[in-house]
């Protein structure tokens, strides 16, 4: 049996369907991430696991128990809320230790655990302050510490790093991943940041508009996106998606023809060609399509080159020096074995 299971769960708020018939299963050792744009139903899904919302239909299981109609306190979950929800009348230290105090853990053990977690999240110098005396990012780390100090059946984390600056966010991410390996229980994590989802998760569920569009490992989601929504949500920059006409083993983008690998031959007349930016190579004199350099953005290790082709734009990710400048004419090459084809409904048919 999976550790957490959602079976055809539905949740409405008046006339909004926040969660539409969602099913998934999470193993005890999973770091399971709900990823998707704002309003797609991530928080609602997490609150359904916590018992803060009751589904209109479907079933929820945690640790082999049907918890669909159980109260939050009967579920043994630790949650970090998107808006932190710290106790305002308690100091940072009291906030973090509260779940352990309630469980009557010995004082010395509490001190030790609070010290470790506060140090790891760089809030040890704030322990005697009150929530209103610290910044939003600091409050967020306190909320994270208060959850991570517990030993629940499942950790539910709703965008716990969203208010941290870029450097701290990366550090907290590594700490979280390290801590997860020590925890020995499932984490359900919510983010709209695809890089965070890729870095942390064992499994990702990509959501759109209350529906799960794909569930898989980060590698599966990246290499074999089930549809154009997932393909264009994952990756930075995301996959290039181009309308194309298909005939035998060629596809046409406007007038320009690209030969496809024989394995890609499908019974389609038109659809979409997808290719990740790192699989579009640039060459000064030969290739599949002629393009004009639109803009060049060096990022240190890699450079994002935006190209104009017949009125649409493509992005290429280049790991060598880029000798081109805006306005230059160059050629683009599509790595043959990295081309994806999607049908007119955006469903992936082959690669
Ligand atoms: N209590 C509520 N009453 C009415 N509508 C709600 C309520 N909670 C959520 N919704 C609606 O349900 C949908 C899903 O909301 P949810 O908070 O789950 O999204 P989310 O994916 O967490 O978004 P974000 O990334 O912005 O936090 C949205 O359309 C939202 O407006
Ligand atoms: Mg949310």
CSV table of N, CA, C and O and ligand atoms in Angstrom, one decimal, residues 11-19 34-47 53 82 158-159 190-192 207 209-210, ligand 1:
chain,number,residue,atom,x,y,z
A,11,UNK,N,-12.9,18.8,-5.2
A,11,UNK,CA,-13.2,19.8,-4.2
A,11,UNK,C,-13.6,21.1,-4.9
A,11,UNK,O,-13.0,21.6,-5.8
A,12,UNK,N,-14.9,21.5,-4.6
A,12,UNK,CA,-15.4,22.8,-5.1
A,12,UNK,C,-15.4,23.8,-4.1
A,12,UNK,O,-15.6,23.5,-2.9
A,13,UNK,N,-15.3,25.1,-4.5
A,13,UNK,CA,-15.6,26.2,-3.6
A,13,UNK,C,-16.7,27.0,-4.4
A,13,UNK,O,-16.4,27.6,-5.4
A,14,UNK,N,-17.9,26.9,-3.9
A,14,UNK,CA,-19.1,27.5,-4.7
A,14,UNK,C,-19.0,27.0,-6.1
A,14,UNK,O,-19.1,25.8,-6.3
A,15,UNK,N,-18.8,27.9,-7.1
A,15,UNK,CA,-18.8,27.4,-8.4
A,15,UNK,C,-17.4,27.2,-9.0
A,15,UNK,O,-17.3,26.9,-10.2
A,16,UNK,N,-16.4,27.3,-8.2
A,16,UNK,CA,-15.0,27.0,-8.6
A,16,UNK,C,-14.7,25.6,-8.3
A,16,UNK,O,-14.8,25.1,-7.2
A,17,UNK,N,-14.2,24.8,-9.3
A,17,UNK,CA,-13.7,23.5,-9.0
A,17,UNK,C,-12.2,23.6,-8.8
A,17,UNK,O,-11.4,23.8,-9.8
A,18,UNK,N,-11.7,23.5,-7.6
A,18,UNK,CA,-10.3,23.7,-7.3
A,18,UNK,C,-9.5,22.5,-7.5
A,18,UNK,O,-8.4,22.5,-8.0
A,19,UNK,N,-10.1,21.3,-7.3
A,19,UNK,CA,-9.5,20.0,-7.5
A,19,UNK,C,-10.5,19.1,-8.2
A,19,UNK,O,-11.6,18.9,-7.7
A,34,UNK,N,3.9,19.1,-5.7
A,34,UNK,CA,2.8,19.6,-6.5
A,34,UNK,C,3.2,20.8,-7.2
A,34,UNK,O,3.6,21.8,-6.5
A,35,UNK,N,3.3,20.8,-8.5
A,35,UNK,CA,3.9,22.0,-9.2
A,35,UNK,C,2.9,22.5,-10.2
A,35,UNK,O,2.2,21.7,-10.9
A,36,UNK,N,2.7,23.8,-10.2
A,36,UNK,CA,1.8,24.4,-11.2
A,36,UNK,C,1.6,25.9,-11.0
A,36,UNK,O,2.1,26.4,-10.0
A,37,UNK,N,1.0,26.5,-12.0
A,37,UNK,CA,0.8,28.0,-11.9
A,37,UNK,C,-0.1,28.4,-10.8
A,37,UNK,O,-0.8,27.5,-10.2
A,38,UNK,N,-0.1,29.7,-10.4
A,38,UNK,CA,-1.0,30.2,-9.4
A,38,UNK,C,-2.5,29.8,-9.6
A,38,UNK,O,-2.9,30.0,-10.8
A,39,UNK,N,-3.1,29.4,-8.6
A,39,UNK,CA,-4.6,29.1,-8.7
A,39,UNK,C,-4.9,27.7,-9.3
A,39,UNK,O,-6.1,27.4,-9.5
A,40,UNK,N,-3.9,26.8,-9.5
A,40,UNK,CA,-4.1,25.5,-10.1
A,40,UNK,C,-4.6,24.5,-9.1
A,40,UNK,O,-5.0,23.4,-9.5
A,41,UNK,N,-4.6,24.8,-7.8
A,41,UNK,CA,-5.2,23.9,-6.8
A,41,UNK,C,-4.2,23.2,-5.9
A,41,UNK,O,-4.5,22.2,-5.2
A,42,UNK,N,-2.9,23.7,-5.9
A,42,UNK,CA,-1.9,23.1,-5.1
A,42,UNK,C,-2.2,23.2,-3.6
A,42,UNK,O,-2.1,22.1,-2.9
A,43,UNK,N,-2.5,24.4,-3.1
A,43,UNK,CA,-2.7,24.6,-1.7
A,43,UNK,C,-4.0,23.8,-1.2
A,43,UNK,O,-4.0,23.1,-0.2
A,44,UNK,N,-5.0,23.8,-2.1
A,44,UNK,CA,-6.2,23.0,-1.8
A,44,UNK,C,-5.9,21.5,-1.6
A,44,UNK,O,-6.4,20.9,-0.7
A,45,UNK,N,-5.0,21.0,-2.5
A,45,UNK,CA,-4.7,19.6,-2.4
A,45,UNK,C,-3.9,19.3,-1.1
A,45,UNK,O,-4.2,18.3,-0.4
A,46,UNK,N,-3.0,20.2,-0.7
A,46,UNK,CA,-2.3,20.0,0.5
A,46,UNK,C,-3.2,20.1,1.7
A,46,UNK,O,-3.1,19.3,2.7
A,47,UNK,N,-4.2,21.1,1.7
A,47,UNK,CA,-5.1,21.2,2.8
A,47,UNK,C,-6.1,20.0,2.9
A,47,UNK,O,-6.5,19.6,4.0
A,53,UNK,N,-9.5,20.8,4.6
A,53,UNK,CA,-10.6,20.8,3.7
A,53,UNK,C,-11.1,19.4,3.6
A,53,UNK,O,-10.3,18.4,3.7
A,82,UNK,N,1.4,28.6,3.5
A,82,UNK,CA,1.9,29.6,2.6
A,82,UNK,C,2.1,30.9,3.3
A,82,UNK,O,3.0,31.7,3.0
A,158,UNK,N,4.0,24.2,2.1
A,158,UNK,CA,3.4,25.0,1.0
A,158,UNK,C,4.3,26.2,0.7
A,158,UNK,O,4.3,27.2,1.5
A,159,UNK,N,5.0,26.1,-0.4
A,159,UNK,CA,5.9,27.2,-0.8
A,159,UNK,C,6.8,27.7,0.3
A,159,UNK,O,6.9,28.9,0.6
A,190,UNK,N,4.8,22.0,-2.1
A,190,UNK,CA,4.1,22.8,-3.1
A,190,UNK,C,5.0,23.9,-3.6
A,190,UNK,O,5.6,24.6,-2.8
A,191,UNK,N,5.1,24.0,-4.9
A,191,UNK,CA,5.9,25.2,-5.4
A,191,UNK,C,5.3,25.5,-6.8
A,191,UNK,O,4.7,24.6,-7.5
A,192,UNK,N,5.6,26.7,-7.3
A,192,UNK,CA,5.3,27.0,-8.7
A,192,UNK,C,6.7,27.2,-9.4
A,192,UNK,O,6.7,27.5,-10.6
A,207,UNK,N,0.3,20.3,-12.1
A,207,UNK,CA,-1.1,20.6,-12.1
A,207,UNK,C,-1.4,21.8,-12.9
A,207,UNK,O,-0.6,22.7,-13.1
A,209,UNK,N,-5.1,24.1,-13.5
A,209,UNK,CA,-6.6,24.2,-13.4
A,209,UNK,C,-7.3,23.1,-12.7
A,209,UNK,O,-8.3,22.6,-13.2
A,210,UNK,N,-6.7,22.6,-11.6
A,210,UNK,CA,-7.4,21.6,-10.8
A,210,UNK,C,-7.2,20.2,-11.3
A,210,UNK,O,-7.7,19.2,-10.7
B,1,LIG,N1,-11.7,29.2,0.5
B,1,LIG,C1,-11.9,29.4,-0.8
B,1,LIG,N2,-13.0,29.9,-1.3
B,1,LIG,C2,-13.3,30.1,-2.6
B,1,LIG,N3,-12.4,29.7,-3.6
B,1,LIG,C3,-11.2,29.2,-3.2
B,1,LIG,C4,-10.9,29.0,-1.8
B,1,LIG,N4,-9.6,28.5,-1.7
B,1,LIG,C5,-9.2,28.4,-3.0
B,1,LIG,N5,-10.1,28.9,-3.9
B,1,LIG,C6,-10.0,28.8,-5.4
B,1,LIG,O1,-9.6,27.5,-5.7
B,1,LIG,C7,-8.6,27.6,-6.8
B,1,LIG,C8,-7.3,26.9,-6.3
B,1,LIG,O2,-6.8,27.6,-5.2
B,1,LIG,P1,-5.4,27.1,-4.5
B,1,LIG,O3,-5.2,28.0,-3.3
B,1,LIG,O4,-5.5,25.7,-4.3
B,1,LIG,O5,-4.3,27.5,-5.6
B,1,LIG,P2,-2.7,27.4,-5.6
B,1,LIG,O6,-2.3,26.4,-6.7
B,1,LIG,O7,-2.3,27.1,-4.3
B,1,LIG,O8,-2.3,28.9,-6.0
B,1,LIG,P3,-1.1,29.8,-5.5
B,1,LIG,O9,0.2,29.3,-6.3
B,1,LIG,O10,-1.5,31.1,-6.0
B,1,LIG,O11,-1.0,29.7,-4.1
B,1,LIG,C9,-8.4,29.1,-7.1
B,1,LIG,O12,-9.2,29.4,-8.2
B,1,LIG,C10,-8.9,29.8,-5.8
B,1,LIG,O13,-9.3,31.0,-6.1
